[in-house]
mmCIF file of C-alpha atoms and ligand atoms in Angstrom:
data_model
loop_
_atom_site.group_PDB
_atom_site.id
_atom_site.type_symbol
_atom_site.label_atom_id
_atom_site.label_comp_id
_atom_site.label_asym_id
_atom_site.label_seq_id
_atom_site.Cartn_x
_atom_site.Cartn_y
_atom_site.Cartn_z
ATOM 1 C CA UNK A 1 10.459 -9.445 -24.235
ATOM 2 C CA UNK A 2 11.533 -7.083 -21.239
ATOM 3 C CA UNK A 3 14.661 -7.600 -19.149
ATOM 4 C CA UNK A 4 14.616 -8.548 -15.693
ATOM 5 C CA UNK A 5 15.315 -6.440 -13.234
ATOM 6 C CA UNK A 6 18.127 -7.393 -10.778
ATOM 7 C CA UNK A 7 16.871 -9.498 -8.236
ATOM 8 C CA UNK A 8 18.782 -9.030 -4.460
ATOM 9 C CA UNK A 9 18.818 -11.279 -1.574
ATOM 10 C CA UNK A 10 17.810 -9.381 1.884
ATOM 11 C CA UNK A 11 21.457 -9.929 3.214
ATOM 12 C CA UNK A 12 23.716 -7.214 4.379
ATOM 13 C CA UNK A 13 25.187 -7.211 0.563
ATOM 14 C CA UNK A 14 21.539 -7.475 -0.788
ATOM 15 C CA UNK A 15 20.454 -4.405 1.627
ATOM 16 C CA UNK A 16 24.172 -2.307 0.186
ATOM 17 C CA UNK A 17 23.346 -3.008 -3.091
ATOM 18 C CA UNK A 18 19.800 -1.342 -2.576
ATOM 19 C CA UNK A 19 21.090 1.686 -1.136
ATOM 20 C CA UNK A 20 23.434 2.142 -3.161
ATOM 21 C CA UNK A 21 21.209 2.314 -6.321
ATOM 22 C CA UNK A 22 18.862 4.692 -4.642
ATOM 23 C CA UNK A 23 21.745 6.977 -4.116
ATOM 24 C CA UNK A 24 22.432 6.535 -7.311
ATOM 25 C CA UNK A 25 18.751 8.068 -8.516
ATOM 26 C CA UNK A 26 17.814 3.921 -9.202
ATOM 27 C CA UNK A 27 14.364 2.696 -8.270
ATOM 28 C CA UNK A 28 13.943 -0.622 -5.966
ATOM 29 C CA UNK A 29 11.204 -2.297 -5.141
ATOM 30 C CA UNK A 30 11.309 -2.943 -1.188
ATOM 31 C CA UNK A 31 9.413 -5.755 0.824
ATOM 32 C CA UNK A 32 7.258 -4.066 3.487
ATOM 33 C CA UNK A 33 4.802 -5.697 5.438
ATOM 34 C CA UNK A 34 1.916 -3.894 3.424
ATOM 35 C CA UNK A 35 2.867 -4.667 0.019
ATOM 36 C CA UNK A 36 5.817 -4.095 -2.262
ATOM 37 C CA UNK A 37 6.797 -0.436 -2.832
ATOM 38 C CA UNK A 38 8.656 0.771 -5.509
ATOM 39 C CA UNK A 39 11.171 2.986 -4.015
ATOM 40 C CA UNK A 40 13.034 6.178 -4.744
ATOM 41 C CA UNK A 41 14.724 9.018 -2.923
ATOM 42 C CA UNK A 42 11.829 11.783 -2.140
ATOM 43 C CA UNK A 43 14.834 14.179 -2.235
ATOM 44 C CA UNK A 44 15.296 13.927 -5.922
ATOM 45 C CA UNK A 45 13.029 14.859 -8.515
ATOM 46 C CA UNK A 46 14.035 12.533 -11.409
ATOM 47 C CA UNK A 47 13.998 9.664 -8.702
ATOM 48 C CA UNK A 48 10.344 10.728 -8.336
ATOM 49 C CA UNK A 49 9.418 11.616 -12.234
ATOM 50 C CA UNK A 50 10.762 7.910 -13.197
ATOM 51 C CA UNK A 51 8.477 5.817 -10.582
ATOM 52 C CA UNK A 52 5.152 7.865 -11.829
ATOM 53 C CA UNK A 53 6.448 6.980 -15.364
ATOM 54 C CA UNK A 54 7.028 3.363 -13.997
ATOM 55 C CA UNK A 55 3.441 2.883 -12.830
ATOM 56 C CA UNK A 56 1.849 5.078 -15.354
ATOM 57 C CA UNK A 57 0.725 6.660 -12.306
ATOM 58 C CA UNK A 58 -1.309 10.079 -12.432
ATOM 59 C CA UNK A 59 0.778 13.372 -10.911
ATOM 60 C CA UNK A 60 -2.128 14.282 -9.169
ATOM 61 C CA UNK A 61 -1.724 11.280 -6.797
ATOM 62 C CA UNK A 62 0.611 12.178 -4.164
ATOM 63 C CA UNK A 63 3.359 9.426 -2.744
ATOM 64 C CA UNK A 64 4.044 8.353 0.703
ATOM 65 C CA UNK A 65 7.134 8.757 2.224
ATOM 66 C CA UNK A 66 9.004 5.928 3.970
ATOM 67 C CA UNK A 67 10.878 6.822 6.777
ATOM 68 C CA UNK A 68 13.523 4.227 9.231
ATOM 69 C CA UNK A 69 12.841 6.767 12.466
ATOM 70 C CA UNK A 70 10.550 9.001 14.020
ATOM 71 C CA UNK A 71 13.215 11.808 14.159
ATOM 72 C CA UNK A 72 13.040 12.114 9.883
ATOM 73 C CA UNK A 73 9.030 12.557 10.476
ATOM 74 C CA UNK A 74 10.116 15.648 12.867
ATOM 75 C CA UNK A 75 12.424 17.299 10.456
ATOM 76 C CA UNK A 76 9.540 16.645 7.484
ATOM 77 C CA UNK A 77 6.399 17.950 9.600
ATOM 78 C CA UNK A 78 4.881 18.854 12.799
ATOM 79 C CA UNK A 79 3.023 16.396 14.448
ATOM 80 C CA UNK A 80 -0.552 17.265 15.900
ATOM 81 C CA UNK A 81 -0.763 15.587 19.711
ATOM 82 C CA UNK A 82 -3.179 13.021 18.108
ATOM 83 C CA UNK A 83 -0.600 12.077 15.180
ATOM 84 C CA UNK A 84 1.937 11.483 17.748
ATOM 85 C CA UNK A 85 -0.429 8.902 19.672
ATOM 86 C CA UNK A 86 -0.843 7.083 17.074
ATOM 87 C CA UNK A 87 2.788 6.723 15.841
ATOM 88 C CA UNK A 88 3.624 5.611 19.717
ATOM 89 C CA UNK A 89 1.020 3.162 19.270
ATOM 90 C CA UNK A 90 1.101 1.848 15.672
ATOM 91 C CA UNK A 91 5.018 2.970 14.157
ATOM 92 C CA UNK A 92 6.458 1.405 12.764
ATOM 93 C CA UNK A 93 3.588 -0.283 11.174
ATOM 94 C CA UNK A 94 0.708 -0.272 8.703
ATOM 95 C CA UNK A 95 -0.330 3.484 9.593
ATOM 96 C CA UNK A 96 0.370 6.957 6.945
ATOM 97 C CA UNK A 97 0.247 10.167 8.852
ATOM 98 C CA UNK A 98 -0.981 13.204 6.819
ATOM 99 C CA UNK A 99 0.398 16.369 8.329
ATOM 100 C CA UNK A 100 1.436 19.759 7.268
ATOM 101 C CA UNK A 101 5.601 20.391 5.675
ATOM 102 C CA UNK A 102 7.730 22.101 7.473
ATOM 103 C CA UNK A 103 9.571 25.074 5.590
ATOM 104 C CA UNK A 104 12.834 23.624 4.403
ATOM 105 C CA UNK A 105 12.094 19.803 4.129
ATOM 106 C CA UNK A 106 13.822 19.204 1.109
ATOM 107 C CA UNK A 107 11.125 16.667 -0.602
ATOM 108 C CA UNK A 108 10.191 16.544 -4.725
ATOM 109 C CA UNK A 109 7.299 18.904 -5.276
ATOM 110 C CA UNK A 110 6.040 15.905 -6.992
ATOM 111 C CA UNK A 111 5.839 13.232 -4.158
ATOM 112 C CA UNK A 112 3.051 15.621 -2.513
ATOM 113 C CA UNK A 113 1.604 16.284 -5.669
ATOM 114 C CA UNK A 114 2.365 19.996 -4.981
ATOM 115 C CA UNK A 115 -0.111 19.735 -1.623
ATOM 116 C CA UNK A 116 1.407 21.468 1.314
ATOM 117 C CA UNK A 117 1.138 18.581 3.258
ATOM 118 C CA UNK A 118 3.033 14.854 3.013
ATOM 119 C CA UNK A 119 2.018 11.059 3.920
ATOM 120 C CA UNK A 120 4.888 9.384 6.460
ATOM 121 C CA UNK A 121 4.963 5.915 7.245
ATOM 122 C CA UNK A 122 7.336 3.994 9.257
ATOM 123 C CA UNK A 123 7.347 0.160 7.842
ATOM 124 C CA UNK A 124 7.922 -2.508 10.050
ATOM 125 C CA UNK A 125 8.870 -5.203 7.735
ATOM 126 C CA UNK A 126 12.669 -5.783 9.089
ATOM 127 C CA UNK A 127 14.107 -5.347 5.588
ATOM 128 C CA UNK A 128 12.259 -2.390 4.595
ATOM 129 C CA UNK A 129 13.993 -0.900 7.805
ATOM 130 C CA UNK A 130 17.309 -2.121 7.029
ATOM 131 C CA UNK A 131 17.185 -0.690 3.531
ATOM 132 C CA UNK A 132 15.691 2.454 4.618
ATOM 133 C CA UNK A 133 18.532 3.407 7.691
ATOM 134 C CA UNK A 134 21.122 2.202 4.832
ATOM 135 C CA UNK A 135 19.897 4.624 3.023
ATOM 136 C CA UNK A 136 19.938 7.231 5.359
ATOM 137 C CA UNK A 137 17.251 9.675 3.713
ATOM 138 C CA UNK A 138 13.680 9.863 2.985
ATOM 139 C CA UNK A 139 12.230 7.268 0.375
ATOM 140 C CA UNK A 140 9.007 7.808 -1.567
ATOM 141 C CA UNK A 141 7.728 4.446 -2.291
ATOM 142 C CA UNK A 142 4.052 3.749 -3.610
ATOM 143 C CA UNK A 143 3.208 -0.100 -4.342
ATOM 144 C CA UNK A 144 5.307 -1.487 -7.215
ATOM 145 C CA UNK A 145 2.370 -2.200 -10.017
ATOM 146 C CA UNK A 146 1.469 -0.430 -12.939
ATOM 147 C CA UNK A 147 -1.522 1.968 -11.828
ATOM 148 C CA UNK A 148 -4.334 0.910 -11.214
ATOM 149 C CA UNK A 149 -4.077 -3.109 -11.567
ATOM 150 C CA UNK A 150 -3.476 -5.517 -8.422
ATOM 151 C CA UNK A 151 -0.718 -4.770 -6.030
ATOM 152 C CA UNK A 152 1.915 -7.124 -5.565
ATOM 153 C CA UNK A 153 2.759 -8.846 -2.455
ATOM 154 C CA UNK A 154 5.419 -10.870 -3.550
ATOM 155 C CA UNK A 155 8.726 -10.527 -5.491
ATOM 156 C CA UNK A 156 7.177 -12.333 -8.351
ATOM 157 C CA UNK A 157 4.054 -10.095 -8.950
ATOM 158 C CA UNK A 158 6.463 -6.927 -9.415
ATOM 159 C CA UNK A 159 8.988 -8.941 -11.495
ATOM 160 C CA UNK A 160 5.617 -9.727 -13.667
ATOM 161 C CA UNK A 161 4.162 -6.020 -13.235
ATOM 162 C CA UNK A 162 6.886 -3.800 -13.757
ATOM 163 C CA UNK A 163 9.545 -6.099 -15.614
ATOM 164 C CA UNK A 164 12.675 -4.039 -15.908
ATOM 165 C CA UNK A 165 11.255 -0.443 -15.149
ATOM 166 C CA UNK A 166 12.634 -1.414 -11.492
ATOM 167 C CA UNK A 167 16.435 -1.277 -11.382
ATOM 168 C CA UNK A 168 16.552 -4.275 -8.433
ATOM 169 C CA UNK A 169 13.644 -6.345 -6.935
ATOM 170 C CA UNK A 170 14.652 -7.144 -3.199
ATOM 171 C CA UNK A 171 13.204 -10.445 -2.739
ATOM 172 C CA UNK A 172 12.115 -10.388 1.133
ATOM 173 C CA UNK A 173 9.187 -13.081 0.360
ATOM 174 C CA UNK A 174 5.305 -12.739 0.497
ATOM 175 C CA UNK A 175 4.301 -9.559 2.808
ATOM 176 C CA UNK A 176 2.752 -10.523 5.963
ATOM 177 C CA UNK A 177 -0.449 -7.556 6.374
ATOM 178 C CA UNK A 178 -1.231 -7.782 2.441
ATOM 179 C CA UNK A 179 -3.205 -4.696 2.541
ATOM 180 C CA UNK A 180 -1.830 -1.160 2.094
ATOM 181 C CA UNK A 181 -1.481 1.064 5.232
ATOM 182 C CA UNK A 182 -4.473 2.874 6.623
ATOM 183 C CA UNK A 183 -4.100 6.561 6.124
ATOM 184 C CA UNK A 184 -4.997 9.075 8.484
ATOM 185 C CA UNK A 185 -5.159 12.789 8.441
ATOM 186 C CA UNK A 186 -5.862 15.912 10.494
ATOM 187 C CA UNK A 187 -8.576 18.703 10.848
ATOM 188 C CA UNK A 188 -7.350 21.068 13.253
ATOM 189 C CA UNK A 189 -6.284 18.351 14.874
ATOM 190 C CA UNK A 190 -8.742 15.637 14.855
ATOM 191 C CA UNK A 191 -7.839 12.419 13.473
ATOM 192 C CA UNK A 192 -9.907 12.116 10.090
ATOM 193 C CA UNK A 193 -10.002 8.446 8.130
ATOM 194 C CA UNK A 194 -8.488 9.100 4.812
ATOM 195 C CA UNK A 195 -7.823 5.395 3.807
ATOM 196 C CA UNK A 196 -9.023 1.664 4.967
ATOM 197 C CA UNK A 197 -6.022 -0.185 5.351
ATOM 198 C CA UNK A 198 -3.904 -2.461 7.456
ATOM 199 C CA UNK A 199 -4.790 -1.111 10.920
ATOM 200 C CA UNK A 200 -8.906 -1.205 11.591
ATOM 201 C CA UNK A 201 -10.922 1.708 12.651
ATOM 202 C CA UNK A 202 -11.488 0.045 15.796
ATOM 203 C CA UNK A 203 -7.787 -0.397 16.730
ATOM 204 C CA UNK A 204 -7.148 3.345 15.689
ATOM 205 C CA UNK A 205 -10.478 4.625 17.869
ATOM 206 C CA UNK A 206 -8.933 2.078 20.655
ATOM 207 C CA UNK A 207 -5.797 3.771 20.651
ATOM 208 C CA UNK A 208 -7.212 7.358 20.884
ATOM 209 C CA UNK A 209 -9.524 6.262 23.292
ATOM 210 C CA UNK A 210 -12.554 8.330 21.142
ATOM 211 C CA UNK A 211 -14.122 7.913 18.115
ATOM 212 C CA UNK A 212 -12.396 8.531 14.859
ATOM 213 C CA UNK A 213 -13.957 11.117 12.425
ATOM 214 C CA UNK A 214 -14.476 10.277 8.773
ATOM 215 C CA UNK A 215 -13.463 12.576 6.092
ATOM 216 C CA UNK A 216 -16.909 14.515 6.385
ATOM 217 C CA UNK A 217 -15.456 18.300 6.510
ATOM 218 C CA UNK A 218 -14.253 18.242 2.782
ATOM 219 C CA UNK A 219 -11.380 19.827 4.328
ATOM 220 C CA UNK A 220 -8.549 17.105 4.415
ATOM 221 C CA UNK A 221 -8.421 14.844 1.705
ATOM 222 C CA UNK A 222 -6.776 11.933 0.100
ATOM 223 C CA UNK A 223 -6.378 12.653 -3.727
ATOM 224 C CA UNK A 224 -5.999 9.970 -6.068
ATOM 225 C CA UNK A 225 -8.234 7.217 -4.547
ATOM 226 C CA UNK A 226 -9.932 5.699 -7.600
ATOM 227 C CA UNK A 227 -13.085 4.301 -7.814
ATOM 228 C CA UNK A 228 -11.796 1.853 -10.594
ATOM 229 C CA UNK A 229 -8.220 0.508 -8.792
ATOM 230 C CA UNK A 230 -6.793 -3.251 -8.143
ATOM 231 C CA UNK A 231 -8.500 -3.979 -11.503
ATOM 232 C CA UNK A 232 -7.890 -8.017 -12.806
ATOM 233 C CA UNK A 233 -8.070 -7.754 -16.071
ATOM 234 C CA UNK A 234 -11.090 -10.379 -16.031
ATOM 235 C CA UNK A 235 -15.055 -8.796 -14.971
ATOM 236 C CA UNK A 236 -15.164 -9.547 -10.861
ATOM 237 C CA UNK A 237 -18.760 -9.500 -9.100
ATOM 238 C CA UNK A 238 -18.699 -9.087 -5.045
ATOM 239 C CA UNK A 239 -20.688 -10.885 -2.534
ATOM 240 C CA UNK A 240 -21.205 -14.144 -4.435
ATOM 241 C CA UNK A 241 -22.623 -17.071 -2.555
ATOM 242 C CA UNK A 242 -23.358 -19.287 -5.799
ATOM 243 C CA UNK A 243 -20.786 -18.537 -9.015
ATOM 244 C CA UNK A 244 -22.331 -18.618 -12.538
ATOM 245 C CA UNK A 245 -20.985 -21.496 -14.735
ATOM 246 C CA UNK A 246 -17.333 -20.651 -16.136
ATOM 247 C CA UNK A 247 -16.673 -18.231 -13.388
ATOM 248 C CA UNK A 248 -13.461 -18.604 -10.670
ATOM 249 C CA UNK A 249 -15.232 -18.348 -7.184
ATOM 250 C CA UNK A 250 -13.039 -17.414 -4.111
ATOM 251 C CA UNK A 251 -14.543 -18.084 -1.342
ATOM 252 C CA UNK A 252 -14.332 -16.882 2.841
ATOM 253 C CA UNK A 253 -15.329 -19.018 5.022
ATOM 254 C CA UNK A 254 -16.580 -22.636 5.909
ATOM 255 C CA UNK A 255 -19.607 -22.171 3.834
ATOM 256 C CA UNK A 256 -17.631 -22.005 0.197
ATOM 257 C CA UNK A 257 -16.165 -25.249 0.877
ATOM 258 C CA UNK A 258 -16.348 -25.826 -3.369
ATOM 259 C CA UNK A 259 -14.622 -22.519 -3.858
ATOM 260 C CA UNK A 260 -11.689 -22.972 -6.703
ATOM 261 C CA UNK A 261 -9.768 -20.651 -4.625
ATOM 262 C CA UNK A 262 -10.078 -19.161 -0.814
ATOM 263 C CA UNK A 263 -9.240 -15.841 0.884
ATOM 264 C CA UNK A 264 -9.434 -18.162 4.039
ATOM 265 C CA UNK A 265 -11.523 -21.323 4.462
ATOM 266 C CA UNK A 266 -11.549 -20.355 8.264
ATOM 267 C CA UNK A 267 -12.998 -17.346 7.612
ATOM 268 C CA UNK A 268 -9.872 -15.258 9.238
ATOM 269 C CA UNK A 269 -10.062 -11.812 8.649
ATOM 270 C CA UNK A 270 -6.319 -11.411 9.075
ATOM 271 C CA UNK A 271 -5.254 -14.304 6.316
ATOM 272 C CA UNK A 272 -7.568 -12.941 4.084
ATOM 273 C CA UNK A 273 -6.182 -9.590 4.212
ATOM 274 C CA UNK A 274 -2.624 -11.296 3.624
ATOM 275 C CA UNK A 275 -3.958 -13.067 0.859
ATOM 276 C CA UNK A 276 -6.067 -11.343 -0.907
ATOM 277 C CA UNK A 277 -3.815 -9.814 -3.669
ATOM 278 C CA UNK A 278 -2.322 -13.227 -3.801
ATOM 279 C CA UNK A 279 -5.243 -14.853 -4.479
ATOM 280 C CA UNK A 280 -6.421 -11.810 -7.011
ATOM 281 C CA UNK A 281 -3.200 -12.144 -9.085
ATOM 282 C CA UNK A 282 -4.001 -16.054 -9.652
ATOM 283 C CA UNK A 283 -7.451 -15.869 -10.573
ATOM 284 C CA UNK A 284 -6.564 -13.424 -13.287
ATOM 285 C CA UNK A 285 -4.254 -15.760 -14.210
ATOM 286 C CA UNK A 286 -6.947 -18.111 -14.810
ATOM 287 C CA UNK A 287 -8.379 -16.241 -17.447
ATOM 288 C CA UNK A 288 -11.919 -16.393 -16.457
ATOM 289 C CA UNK A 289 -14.847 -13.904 -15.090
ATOM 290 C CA UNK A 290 -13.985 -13.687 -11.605
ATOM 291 C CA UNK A 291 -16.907 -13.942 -8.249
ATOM 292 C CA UNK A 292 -16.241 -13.312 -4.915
ATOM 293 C CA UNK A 293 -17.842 -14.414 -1.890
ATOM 294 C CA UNK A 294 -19.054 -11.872 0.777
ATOM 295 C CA UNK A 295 -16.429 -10.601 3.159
ATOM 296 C CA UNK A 296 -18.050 -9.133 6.893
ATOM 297 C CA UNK A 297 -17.146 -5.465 7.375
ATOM 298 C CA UNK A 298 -16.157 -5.368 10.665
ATOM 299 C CA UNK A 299 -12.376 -5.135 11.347
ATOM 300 C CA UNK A 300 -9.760 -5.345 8.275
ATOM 301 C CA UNK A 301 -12.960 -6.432 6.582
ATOM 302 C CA UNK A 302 -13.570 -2.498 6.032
ATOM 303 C CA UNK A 303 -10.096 -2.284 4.219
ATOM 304 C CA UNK A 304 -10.899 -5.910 2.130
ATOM 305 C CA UNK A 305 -13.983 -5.021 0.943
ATOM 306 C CA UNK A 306 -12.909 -1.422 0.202
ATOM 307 C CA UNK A 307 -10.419 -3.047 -2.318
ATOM 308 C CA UNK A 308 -12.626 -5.541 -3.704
ATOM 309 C CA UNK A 309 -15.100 -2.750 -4.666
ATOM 310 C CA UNK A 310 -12.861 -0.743 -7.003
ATOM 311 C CA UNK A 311 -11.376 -4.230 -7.981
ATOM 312 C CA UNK A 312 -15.139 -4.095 -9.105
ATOM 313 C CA UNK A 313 -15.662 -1.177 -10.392
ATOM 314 C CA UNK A 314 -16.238 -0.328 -14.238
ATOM 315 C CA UNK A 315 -12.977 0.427 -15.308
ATOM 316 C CA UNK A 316 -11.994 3.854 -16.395
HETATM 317 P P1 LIG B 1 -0.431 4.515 -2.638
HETATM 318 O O1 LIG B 1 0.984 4.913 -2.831
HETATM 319 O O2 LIG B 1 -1.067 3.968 -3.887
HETATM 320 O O3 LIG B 1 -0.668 3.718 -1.400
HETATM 321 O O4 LIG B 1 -1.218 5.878 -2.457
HETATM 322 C C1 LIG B 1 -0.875 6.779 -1.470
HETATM 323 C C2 LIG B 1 -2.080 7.545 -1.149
HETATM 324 O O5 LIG B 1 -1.793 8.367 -0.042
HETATM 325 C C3 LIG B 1 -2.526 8.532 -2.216
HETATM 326 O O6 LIG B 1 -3.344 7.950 -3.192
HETATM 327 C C4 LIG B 1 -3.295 9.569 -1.419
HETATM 328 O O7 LIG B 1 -4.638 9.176 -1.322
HETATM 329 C C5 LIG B 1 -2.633 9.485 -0.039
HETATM 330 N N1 LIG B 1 -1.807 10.665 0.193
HETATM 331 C C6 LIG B 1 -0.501 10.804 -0.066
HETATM 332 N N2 LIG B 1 -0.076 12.046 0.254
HETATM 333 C C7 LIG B 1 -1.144 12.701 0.730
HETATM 334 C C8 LIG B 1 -1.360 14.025 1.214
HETATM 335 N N3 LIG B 1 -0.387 14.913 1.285
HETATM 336 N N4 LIG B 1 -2.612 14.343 1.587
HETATM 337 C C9 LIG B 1 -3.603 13.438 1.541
HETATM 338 N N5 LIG B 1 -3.456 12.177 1.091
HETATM 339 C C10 LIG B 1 -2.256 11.822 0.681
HETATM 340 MG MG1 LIG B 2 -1.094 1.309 -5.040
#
């Protein structure tokens, strides 16, 4: 059996405690309003070699870097105009900025995967700030599961995921967007969707006040986005409006009313999204074939069903 990790209250001792052992080259795993991240400082490479070998997570897949003000994404990059819209509008929040590296900035070569470019992200989840300005530095933190398998959104699922490969787990209860951020890059700079995620299309395009490009030039991409990713360890089928005997159905909506489990009987795009690796984590648990009633697109529905199709997909 593994040992357990240590696990910290989000107190002002909890929050010292953290800081401390990422000074001390440690990895925590951090509340954020996404999902967990397991966190290390970007500034030191051994920091960064022990969470890929935590996750069993590819090198080609770069990290992104967590940030607790706007001033450490000045020193790390240059903003393009539209990059700087969109952190007035949505930072902190659910929204990764791609832009180039500044000369100088310090980082791993291995949290950008050796790109020229880095991901920034200022959470909003209060603890993840508190940790992070405790801190004082840069944190590369990617979400705190082995790689490819469900993400966790509570202290529990990383305690269950990553056992004792995590120095501290910093219990700051069940995350409130439940989807990772939506990533956006730049081509000479446009704003290009790189990633679904916790902020929809439409509120990005509404922000920008124009239509958001999608990564069509081949020019700016996002590396490591697996077709086969979120994976239960159970067979899951998508858009399921009557389940086969034996299977777990989770249902959306009024209509799946003798759904086992529910991403939201209301049909709320916004507790589904918050649920949804929950709800994931505990039909696995079940130990059964797994079907899934259809999700709309519109909205965070673009992000959920994005993640329930390579929580579908034949595993590699
Ligand atoms: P995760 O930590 O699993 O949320 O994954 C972070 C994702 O951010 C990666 O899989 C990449 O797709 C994306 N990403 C990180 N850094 C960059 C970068 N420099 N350029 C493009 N995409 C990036
Ligand atoms: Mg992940």
């Amino acid at each position: 059996m593994s040992e357990m990790p240590e696990i910290l209250r989000p107190t002002a001792e909890g929050i010292t405690r953290a800081a401390g052992l990422l000074a001390a080259g440690e990895l925590v795993a951090m509340p954020t309003e996404t999902v967990y991240g397991l966190a290390g400082d970007a500034r030191d490479p051994a920091a960064v070699a022990r969470i890929f070998a935590a996750k069993g997570r590819p090198a080609h897949n770069p990290l992104i870097v967590h940030l607790a003000g706007v001033e450490g994404a000045r020193t790390l990059t240059d903003l393009p105009e539209e990059a700087k819209a969109l952190a007035r509008s949505f930072w902190p929040g659910p929204l990764t900025l791609v832009a180039p590296l500044r000369a100088g900035h310090g980082l791993a070569p291995a949290v950008t995967a050796g790109l020229p470019t880095v991901a920034l992200r200022l959470p909003a989840h209060p603890v993840a700030r508190a940790l992070l300005a405790a801190f004082g530095g840069p944190v590369a933190a990617p979400s705190a599961n082995p790689s490819g398998r469900i993400s966790p959104t509570t202290a529990a699922h990383v305690v269950a995921g990553l056992g004792d490969r995590v120095a501290a787990v910093l219990d700051g209860g069940a995350c409130a967007v439940g989807l990772e951020s939506t990533i956006v890059g730049f081509d000479a700079g446009r704003a290009v969707l790189l990633r679904e995620g916790g902020i929809s299309r439409e509120a990005l395009e509404a922000a920008l006040g124009s239509a958001l490009a999608r990564d069509a030039s081949g020019k700016v991409t996002a590396p490591g986005q697996l077709a086969s990713h979120y994976a239960p360890r159970a067979a899951l089928r998508l858009g399921v409006r009557a389940p086969a005997p034996g299977e777990v159905w989770i249902g959306f909506g009024p209509d799946c009313a003798g759904a086992e489990l529910t991403l939201s009987a209301a049909g709320d795009l916004e507790e589904a999204a918050a649920r949804l690796f929950a709800v994931l984590h505990e039909a696995d648990r079940m130990g059964r074939p797994i079907a899934v009633a259809p999700v709309p697109v519109a909205g965070l529905g673009a992000a959920i069903n994005d993640r329930l199709r390579r929580a579908a997909a034949p595993r590699g």
